Coordinates of C-alpha atoms in Angstrom, one line a residue:
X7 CA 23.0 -27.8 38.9
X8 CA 24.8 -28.0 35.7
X9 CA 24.5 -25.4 32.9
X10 CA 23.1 -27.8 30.6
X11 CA 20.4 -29.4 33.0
X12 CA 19.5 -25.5 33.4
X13 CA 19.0 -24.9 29.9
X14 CA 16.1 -24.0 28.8
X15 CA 13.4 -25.7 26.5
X16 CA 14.5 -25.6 22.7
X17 CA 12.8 -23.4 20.6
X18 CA 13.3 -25.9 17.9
X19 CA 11.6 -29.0 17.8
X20 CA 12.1 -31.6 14.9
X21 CA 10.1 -34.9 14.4
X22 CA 11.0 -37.9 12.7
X23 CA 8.7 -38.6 10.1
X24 CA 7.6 -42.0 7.9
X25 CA 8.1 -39.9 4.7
X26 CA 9.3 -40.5 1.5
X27 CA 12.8 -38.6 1.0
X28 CA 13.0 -38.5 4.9
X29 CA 15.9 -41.1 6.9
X30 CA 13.7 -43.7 8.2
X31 CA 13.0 -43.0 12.1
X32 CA 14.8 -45.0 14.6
X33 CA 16.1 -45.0 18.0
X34 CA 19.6 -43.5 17.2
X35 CA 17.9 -40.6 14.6
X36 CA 15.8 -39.5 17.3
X37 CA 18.7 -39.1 19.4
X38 CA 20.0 -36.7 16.5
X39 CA 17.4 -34.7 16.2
X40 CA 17.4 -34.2 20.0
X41 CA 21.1 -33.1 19.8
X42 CA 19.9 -30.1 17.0
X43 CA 17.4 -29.1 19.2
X44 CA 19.6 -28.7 22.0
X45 CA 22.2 -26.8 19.7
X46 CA 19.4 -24.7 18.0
X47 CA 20.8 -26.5 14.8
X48 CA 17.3 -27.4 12.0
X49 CA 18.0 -29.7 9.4
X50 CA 17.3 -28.5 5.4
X51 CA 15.6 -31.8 4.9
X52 CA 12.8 -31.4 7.3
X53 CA 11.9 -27.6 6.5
X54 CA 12.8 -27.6 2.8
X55 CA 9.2 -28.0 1.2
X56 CA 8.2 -24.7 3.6
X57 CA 11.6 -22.9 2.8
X58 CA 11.7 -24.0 -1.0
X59 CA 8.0 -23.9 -2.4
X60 CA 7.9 -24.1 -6.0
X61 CA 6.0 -20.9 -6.0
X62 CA 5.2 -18.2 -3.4
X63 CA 3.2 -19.6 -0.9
X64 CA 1.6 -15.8 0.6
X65 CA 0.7 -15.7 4.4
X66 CA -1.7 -13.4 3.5
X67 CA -5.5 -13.9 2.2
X68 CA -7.6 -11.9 -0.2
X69 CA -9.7 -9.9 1.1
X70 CA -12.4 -7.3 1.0
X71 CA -13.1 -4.4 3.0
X72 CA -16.2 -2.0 2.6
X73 CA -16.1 1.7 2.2
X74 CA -19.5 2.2 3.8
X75 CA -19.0 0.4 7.3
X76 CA -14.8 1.6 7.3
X77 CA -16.5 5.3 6.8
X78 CA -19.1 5.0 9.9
X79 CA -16.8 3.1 11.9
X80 CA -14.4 5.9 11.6
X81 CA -16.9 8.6 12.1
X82 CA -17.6 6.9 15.2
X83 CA -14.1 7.0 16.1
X84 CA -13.7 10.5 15.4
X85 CA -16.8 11.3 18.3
X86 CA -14.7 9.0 20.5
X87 CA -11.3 9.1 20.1
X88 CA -9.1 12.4 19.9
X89 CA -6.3 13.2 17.8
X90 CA -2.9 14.4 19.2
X91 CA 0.1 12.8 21.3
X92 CA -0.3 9.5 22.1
X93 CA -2.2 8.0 19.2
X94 CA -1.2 10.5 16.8
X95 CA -3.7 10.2 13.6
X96 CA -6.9 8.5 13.9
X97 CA -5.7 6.0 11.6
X98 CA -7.3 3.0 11.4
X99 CA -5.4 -0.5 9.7
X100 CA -6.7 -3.1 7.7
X101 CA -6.0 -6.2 9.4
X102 CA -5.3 -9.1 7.1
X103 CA -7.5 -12.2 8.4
X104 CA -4.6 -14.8 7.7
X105 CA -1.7 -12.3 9.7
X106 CA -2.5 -13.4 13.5
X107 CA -4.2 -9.6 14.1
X108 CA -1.8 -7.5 13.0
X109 CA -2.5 -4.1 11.6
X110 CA -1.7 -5.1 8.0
X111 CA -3.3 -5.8 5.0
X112 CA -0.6 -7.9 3.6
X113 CA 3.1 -9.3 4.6
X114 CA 4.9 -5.6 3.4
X115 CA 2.0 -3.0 3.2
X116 CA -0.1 -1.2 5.7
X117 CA -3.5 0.5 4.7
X118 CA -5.4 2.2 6.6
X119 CA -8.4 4.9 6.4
X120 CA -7.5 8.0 8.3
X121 CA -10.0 10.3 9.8
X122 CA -10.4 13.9 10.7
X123 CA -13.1 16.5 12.3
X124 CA -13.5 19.6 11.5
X125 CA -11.1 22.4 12.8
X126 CA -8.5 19.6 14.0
X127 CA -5.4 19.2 13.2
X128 CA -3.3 15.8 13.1
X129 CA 0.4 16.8 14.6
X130 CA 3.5 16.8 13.2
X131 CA 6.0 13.7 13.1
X132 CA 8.3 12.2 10.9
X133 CA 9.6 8.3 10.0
X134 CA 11.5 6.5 8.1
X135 CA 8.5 4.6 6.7
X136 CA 7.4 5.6 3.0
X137 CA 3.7 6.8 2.7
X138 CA 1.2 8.5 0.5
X139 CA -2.7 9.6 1.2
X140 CA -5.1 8.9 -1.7
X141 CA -8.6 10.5 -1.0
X142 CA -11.9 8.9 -2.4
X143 CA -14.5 11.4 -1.7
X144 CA -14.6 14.9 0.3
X145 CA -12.4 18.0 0.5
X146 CA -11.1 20.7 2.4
X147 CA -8.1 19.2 4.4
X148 CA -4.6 19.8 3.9
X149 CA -1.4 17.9 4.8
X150 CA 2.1 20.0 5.7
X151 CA 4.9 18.5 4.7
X152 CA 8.1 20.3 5.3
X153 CA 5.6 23.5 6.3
X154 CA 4.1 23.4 2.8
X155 CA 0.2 23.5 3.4
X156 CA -1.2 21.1 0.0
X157 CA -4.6 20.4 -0.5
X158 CA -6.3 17.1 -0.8
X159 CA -9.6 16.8 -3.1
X160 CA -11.1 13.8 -4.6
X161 CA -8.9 11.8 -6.6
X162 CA -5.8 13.6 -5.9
X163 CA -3.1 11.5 -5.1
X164 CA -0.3 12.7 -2.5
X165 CA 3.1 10.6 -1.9
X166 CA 5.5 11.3 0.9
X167 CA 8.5 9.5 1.0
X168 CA 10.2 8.9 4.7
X169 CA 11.7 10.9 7.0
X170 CA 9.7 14.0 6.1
X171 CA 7.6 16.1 8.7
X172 CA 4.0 16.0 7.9
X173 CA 1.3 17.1 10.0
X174 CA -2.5 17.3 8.7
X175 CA -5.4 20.4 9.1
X176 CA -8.8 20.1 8.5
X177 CA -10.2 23.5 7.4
X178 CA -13.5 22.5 6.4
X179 CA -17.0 22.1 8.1
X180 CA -17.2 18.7 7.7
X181 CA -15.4 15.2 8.5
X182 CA -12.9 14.0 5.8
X183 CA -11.6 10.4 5.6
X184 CA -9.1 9.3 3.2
X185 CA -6.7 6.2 2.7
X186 CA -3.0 6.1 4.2
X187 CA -0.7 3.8 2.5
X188 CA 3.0 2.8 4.0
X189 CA 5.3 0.5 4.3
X190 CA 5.3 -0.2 7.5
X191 CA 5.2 -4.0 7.8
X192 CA 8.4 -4.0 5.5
X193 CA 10.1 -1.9 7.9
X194 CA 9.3 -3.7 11.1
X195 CA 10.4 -7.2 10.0
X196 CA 13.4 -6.1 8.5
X197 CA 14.0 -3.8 11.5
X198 CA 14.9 -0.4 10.1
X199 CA 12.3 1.7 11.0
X200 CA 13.0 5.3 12.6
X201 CA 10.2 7.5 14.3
X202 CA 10.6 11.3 15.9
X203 CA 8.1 13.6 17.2
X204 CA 7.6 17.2 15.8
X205 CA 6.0 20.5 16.6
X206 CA 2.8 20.1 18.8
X207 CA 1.1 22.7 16.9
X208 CA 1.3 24.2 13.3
X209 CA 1.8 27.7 12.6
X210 CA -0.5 30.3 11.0
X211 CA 1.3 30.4 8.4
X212 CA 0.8 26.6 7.5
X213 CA -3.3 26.6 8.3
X214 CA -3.0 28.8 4.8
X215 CA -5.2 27.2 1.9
X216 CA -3.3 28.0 -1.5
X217 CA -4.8 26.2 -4.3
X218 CA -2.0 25.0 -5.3
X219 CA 1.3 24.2 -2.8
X220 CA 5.0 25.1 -3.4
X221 CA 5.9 21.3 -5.1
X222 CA 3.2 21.5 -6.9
X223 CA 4.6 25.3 -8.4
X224 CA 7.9 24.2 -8.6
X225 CA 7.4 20.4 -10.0
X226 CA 3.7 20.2 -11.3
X227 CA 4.4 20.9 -15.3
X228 CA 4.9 17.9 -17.3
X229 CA 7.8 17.6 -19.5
X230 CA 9.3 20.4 -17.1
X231 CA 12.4 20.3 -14.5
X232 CA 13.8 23.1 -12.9
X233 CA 17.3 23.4 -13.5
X234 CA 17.9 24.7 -10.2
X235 CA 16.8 21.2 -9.1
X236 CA 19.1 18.6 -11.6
X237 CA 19.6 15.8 -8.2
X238 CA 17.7 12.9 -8.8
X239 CA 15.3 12.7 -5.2
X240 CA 14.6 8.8 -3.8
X241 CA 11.4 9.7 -3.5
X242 CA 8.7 12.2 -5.7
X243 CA 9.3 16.1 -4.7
X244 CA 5.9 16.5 -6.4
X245 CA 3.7 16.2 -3.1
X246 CA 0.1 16.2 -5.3
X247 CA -0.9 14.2 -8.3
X248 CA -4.0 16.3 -9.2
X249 CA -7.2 13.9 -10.3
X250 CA -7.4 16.5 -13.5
X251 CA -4.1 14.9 -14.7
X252 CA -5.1 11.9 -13.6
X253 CA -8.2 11.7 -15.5
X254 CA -7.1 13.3 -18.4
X255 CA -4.9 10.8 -19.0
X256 CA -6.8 7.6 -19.0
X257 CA -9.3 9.1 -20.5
X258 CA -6.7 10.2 -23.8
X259 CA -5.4 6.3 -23.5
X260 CA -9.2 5.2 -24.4
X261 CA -9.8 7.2 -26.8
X262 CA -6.6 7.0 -28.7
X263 CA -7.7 3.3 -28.6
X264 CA -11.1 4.4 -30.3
X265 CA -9.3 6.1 -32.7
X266 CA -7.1 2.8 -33.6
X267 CA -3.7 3.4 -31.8
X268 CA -1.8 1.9 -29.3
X269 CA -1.6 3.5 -25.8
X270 CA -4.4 1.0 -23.3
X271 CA -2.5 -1.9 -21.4
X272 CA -4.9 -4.1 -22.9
X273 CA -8.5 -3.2 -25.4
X274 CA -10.7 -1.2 -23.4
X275 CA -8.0 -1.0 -19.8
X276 CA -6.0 2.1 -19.6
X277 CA -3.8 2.7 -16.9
X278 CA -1.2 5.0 -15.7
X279 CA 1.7 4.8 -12.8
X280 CA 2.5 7.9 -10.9
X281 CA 6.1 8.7 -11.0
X282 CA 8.7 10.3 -9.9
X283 CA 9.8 14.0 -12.3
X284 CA 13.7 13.7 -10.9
X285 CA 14.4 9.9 -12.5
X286 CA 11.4 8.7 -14.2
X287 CA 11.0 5.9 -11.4
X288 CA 8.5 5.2 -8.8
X289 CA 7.6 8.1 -6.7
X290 CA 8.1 6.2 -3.6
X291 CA 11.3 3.9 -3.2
X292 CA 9.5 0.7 -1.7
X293 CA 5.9 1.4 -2.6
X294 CA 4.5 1.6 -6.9
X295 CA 1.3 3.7 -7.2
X296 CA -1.1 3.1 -10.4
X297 CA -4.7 4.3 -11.9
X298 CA -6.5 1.6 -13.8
X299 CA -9.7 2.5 -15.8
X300 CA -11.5 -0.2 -17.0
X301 CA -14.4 -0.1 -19.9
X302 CA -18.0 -1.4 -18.5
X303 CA -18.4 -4.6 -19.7
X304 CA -14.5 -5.4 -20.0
X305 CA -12.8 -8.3 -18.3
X306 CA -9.0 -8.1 -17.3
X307 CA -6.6 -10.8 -18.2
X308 CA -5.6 -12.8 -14.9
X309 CA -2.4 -11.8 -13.9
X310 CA -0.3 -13.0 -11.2
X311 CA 2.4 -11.3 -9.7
X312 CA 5.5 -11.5 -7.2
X313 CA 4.8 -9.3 -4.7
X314 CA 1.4 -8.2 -2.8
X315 CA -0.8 -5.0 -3.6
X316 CA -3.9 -3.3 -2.5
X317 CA -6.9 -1.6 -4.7
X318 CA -9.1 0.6 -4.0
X319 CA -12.1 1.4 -6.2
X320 CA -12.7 5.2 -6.9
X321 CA -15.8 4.8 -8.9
X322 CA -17.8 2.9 -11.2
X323 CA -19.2 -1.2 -9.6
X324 CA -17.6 -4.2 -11.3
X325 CA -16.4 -7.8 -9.9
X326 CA -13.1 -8.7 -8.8
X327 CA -11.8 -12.4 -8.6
X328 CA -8.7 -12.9 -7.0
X329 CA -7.7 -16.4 -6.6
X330 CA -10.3 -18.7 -5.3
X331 CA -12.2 -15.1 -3.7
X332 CA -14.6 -13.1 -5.6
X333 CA -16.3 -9.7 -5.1
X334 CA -18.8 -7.5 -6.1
X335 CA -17.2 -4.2 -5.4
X336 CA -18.4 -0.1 -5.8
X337 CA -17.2 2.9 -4.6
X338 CA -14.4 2.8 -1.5
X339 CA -14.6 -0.9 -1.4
X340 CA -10.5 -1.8 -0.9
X341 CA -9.7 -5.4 -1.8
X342 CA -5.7 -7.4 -1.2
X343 CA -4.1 -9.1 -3.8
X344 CA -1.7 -11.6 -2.3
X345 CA 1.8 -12.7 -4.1
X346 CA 1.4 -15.0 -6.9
X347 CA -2.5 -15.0 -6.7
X348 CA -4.4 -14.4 -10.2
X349 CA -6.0 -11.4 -10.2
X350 CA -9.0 -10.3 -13.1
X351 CA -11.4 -7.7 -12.8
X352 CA -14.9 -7.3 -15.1
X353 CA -16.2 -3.8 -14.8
X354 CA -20.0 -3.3 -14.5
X355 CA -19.7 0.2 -14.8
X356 CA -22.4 3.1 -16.0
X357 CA -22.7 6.6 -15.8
X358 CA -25.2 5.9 -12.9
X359 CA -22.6 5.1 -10.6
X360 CA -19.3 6.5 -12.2
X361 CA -18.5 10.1 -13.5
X362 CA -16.3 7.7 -16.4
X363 CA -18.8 5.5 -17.1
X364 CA -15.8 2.9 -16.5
X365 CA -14.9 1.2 -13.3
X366 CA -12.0 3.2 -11.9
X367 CA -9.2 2.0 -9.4
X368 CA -6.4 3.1 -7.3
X369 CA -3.7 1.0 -6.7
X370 CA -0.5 0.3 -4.4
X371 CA 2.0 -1.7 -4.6
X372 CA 5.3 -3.6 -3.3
X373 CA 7.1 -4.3 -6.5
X374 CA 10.0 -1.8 -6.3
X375 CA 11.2 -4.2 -3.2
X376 CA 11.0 -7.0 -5.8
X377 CA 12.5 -5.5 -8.4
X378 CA 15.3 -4.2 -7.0
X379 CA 16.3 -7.4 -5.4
X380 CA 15.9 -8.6 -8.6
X381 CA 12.9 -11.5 -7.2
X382 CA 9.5 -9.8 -9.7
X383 CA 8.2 -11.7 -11.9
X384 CA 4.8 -11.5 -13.4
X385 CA 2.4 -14.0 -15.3
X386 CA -0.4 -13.7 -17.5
X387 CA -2.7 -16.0 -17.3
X388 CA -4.6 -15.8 -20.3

């Protein structure tokens, strides 16, 4: 047998189509086409409207995820399934509906809600992927990174950039669940991820509870830089974002608005981005990281964006359209924006349901990929 009769079927398969700006099908074009396939050779004028849309064209769908079912589905986990080699967190992915079941929410991010028990603790490892935790509710567990024990509390935000060793301890009573962020998708298609087990167990030492952890003492005082330290850092050497700051901050933006200056993104929508204290930059190299605060009974301006994101709501209710897809949303509730879909949020907020009395939202990011290859671009749509 020859080596061509033993080839295999083509991966490729190309069609002649009755099309306008397509050759008009015949005997001897078929025969061409037949002769790409067999050299694994696709022709630009076929595939150019799915190569070359006019606009992005996102994979991914919007979509909403609820706090309350995510949280008892996780408890139930946390009865079932144990945390330790093997599995490693009891991490649990959004799928995206639109991704063929893979764990991710969109094309380049990964969210997930992490859960642990009381007395546990998650084990140490270390990868190449970018992450942070952002908790919505509960206390009393701390993450160890590089052997520095920092607390996570409600709001607090915590960034870890890749190839640090973390591990996780819950000190408290009680279950804690809080939200994983990572760029893991972006790492797996473009096929640079690393991964390496650590210790099995963390010391004594590192089940300490300080109320505040060595970054946080060294690189937690605004306007301040140790000189020690001048090397600008990839990612944030901060490894908490207190909610204190956090709050304090929007809430100065609002009512510098009242008071008739500038400071809100738009009237009655403050907003802050968490950033890195060595260059000013995102704290995480592929992944941005905002607080929005929006004014009950504000709208948003649609805006549409290069580049896919994921919010979750921290307090307050309000309704979220995103494209063609729209949500009443409250506390926990995490919702995907998808590239180039217009995004606009109304907040329905009161001091009923929201220590603010505004709607308040977390959100991640992929625009530092986007930016740096030059490719964001944003639109209002208003």
């Amino acid at each position: 047998m020859s080596s061509d009769s033993a080839r295999p079927v083509s991966p490729v398969q190309i069609t002649a189509s009755d099309a306008p700006d397509q050759p008009t099908p015949s005997p001897e074009l078929d025969v061409l086409y037949r002769g790409f396939e067999k050299e694994l050779l696709v022709p630009l004028w076929t595939e150019i409207g799915d190569l070359m849309p006019p606009h992005p064209q996102s994979k991914a769908t919007a979509h909403l995820w609820r706090w309350d079912t995510l949280l008892d589905l996780a408890d139930r986990a946390g009865h079932l399934v144990p945390v330790g080699r093997g599995g490693e967190r009891r991490a649990i992915a959004l799928a995206n509906p639109s991704l063929d079941g893979k764990p991710y929410a969109t094309p380049t991010l990964w969210a997930a809600i992490q859960y642990l028990m009381p007395g546990e603790d998650a084990p140490e490892h270390r990868h190449t992927q970018n992450a942070f935790r952002f908790v919505v509710e509960g206390e009393g567990v701390w993450t160890v990174v590089g052997e520095d024990p920092i607390p996570m509390t409600r709001g607090d935000f915590l960034p870890q950039a890749g190839w640090n060793w973390h591990a996780h301890h819950n000190g408290a009573s009680e279950p804690m669940a809080w939200i994983d962020g990572l760029d893991i998708p972006f790492q797996y298609v473009t096929e640079s991820q690393f991964f390496e087990f650590g210790r099995d167990a963390i010391s004594e030492a590192e089940h300490a509870t300080p109320e505040r952890s060595r970054s946080e003492r060294l690189w937690g005082h605004p306007g301040l830089r140790p000189v020690s330290m001048l090397d600008e850092s990839q990612g944030s050497p901060l490894l908490r974002y207190p909610w204190a700051d956090t709050d304090a901050a929007l809430t100065d933006q609002l009512e510098l608005e009242a008071d008739g200056f500038p400071g809100t993104l738009e009237p009655g929508h403050a907003a802050i981005r968490f950033t890195n204290p060595t260059n000013a930059k995102d704290v995480l190299p592929t992944i941005r990281t905002e607080f929005h605060r929006i004014v009950s009974g504000t709208e948003t301006a649609p805006v549409r964006e290069v580049g896919s994101s994921v919010y979750q709501v921290f307090d307050g209710t309000g309704r979220v359209t995103v494209g063609e897809h729209s949500w009443t949303v409250q506390r926990g509730d995490l919702f995907v924006v998808p590239s180039w879909q217009p995004l606009s949020i109304r907040s329905e907020s009161s001091t009923s349901d929201s220590d603010s009395g505004a709607l308040d939202l977390f959100r991640f990011s992929d625009t530092p990929i986007f930016e740096k290859l030059n490719l964001y671009r944003m639109e209002t749509t208003r």
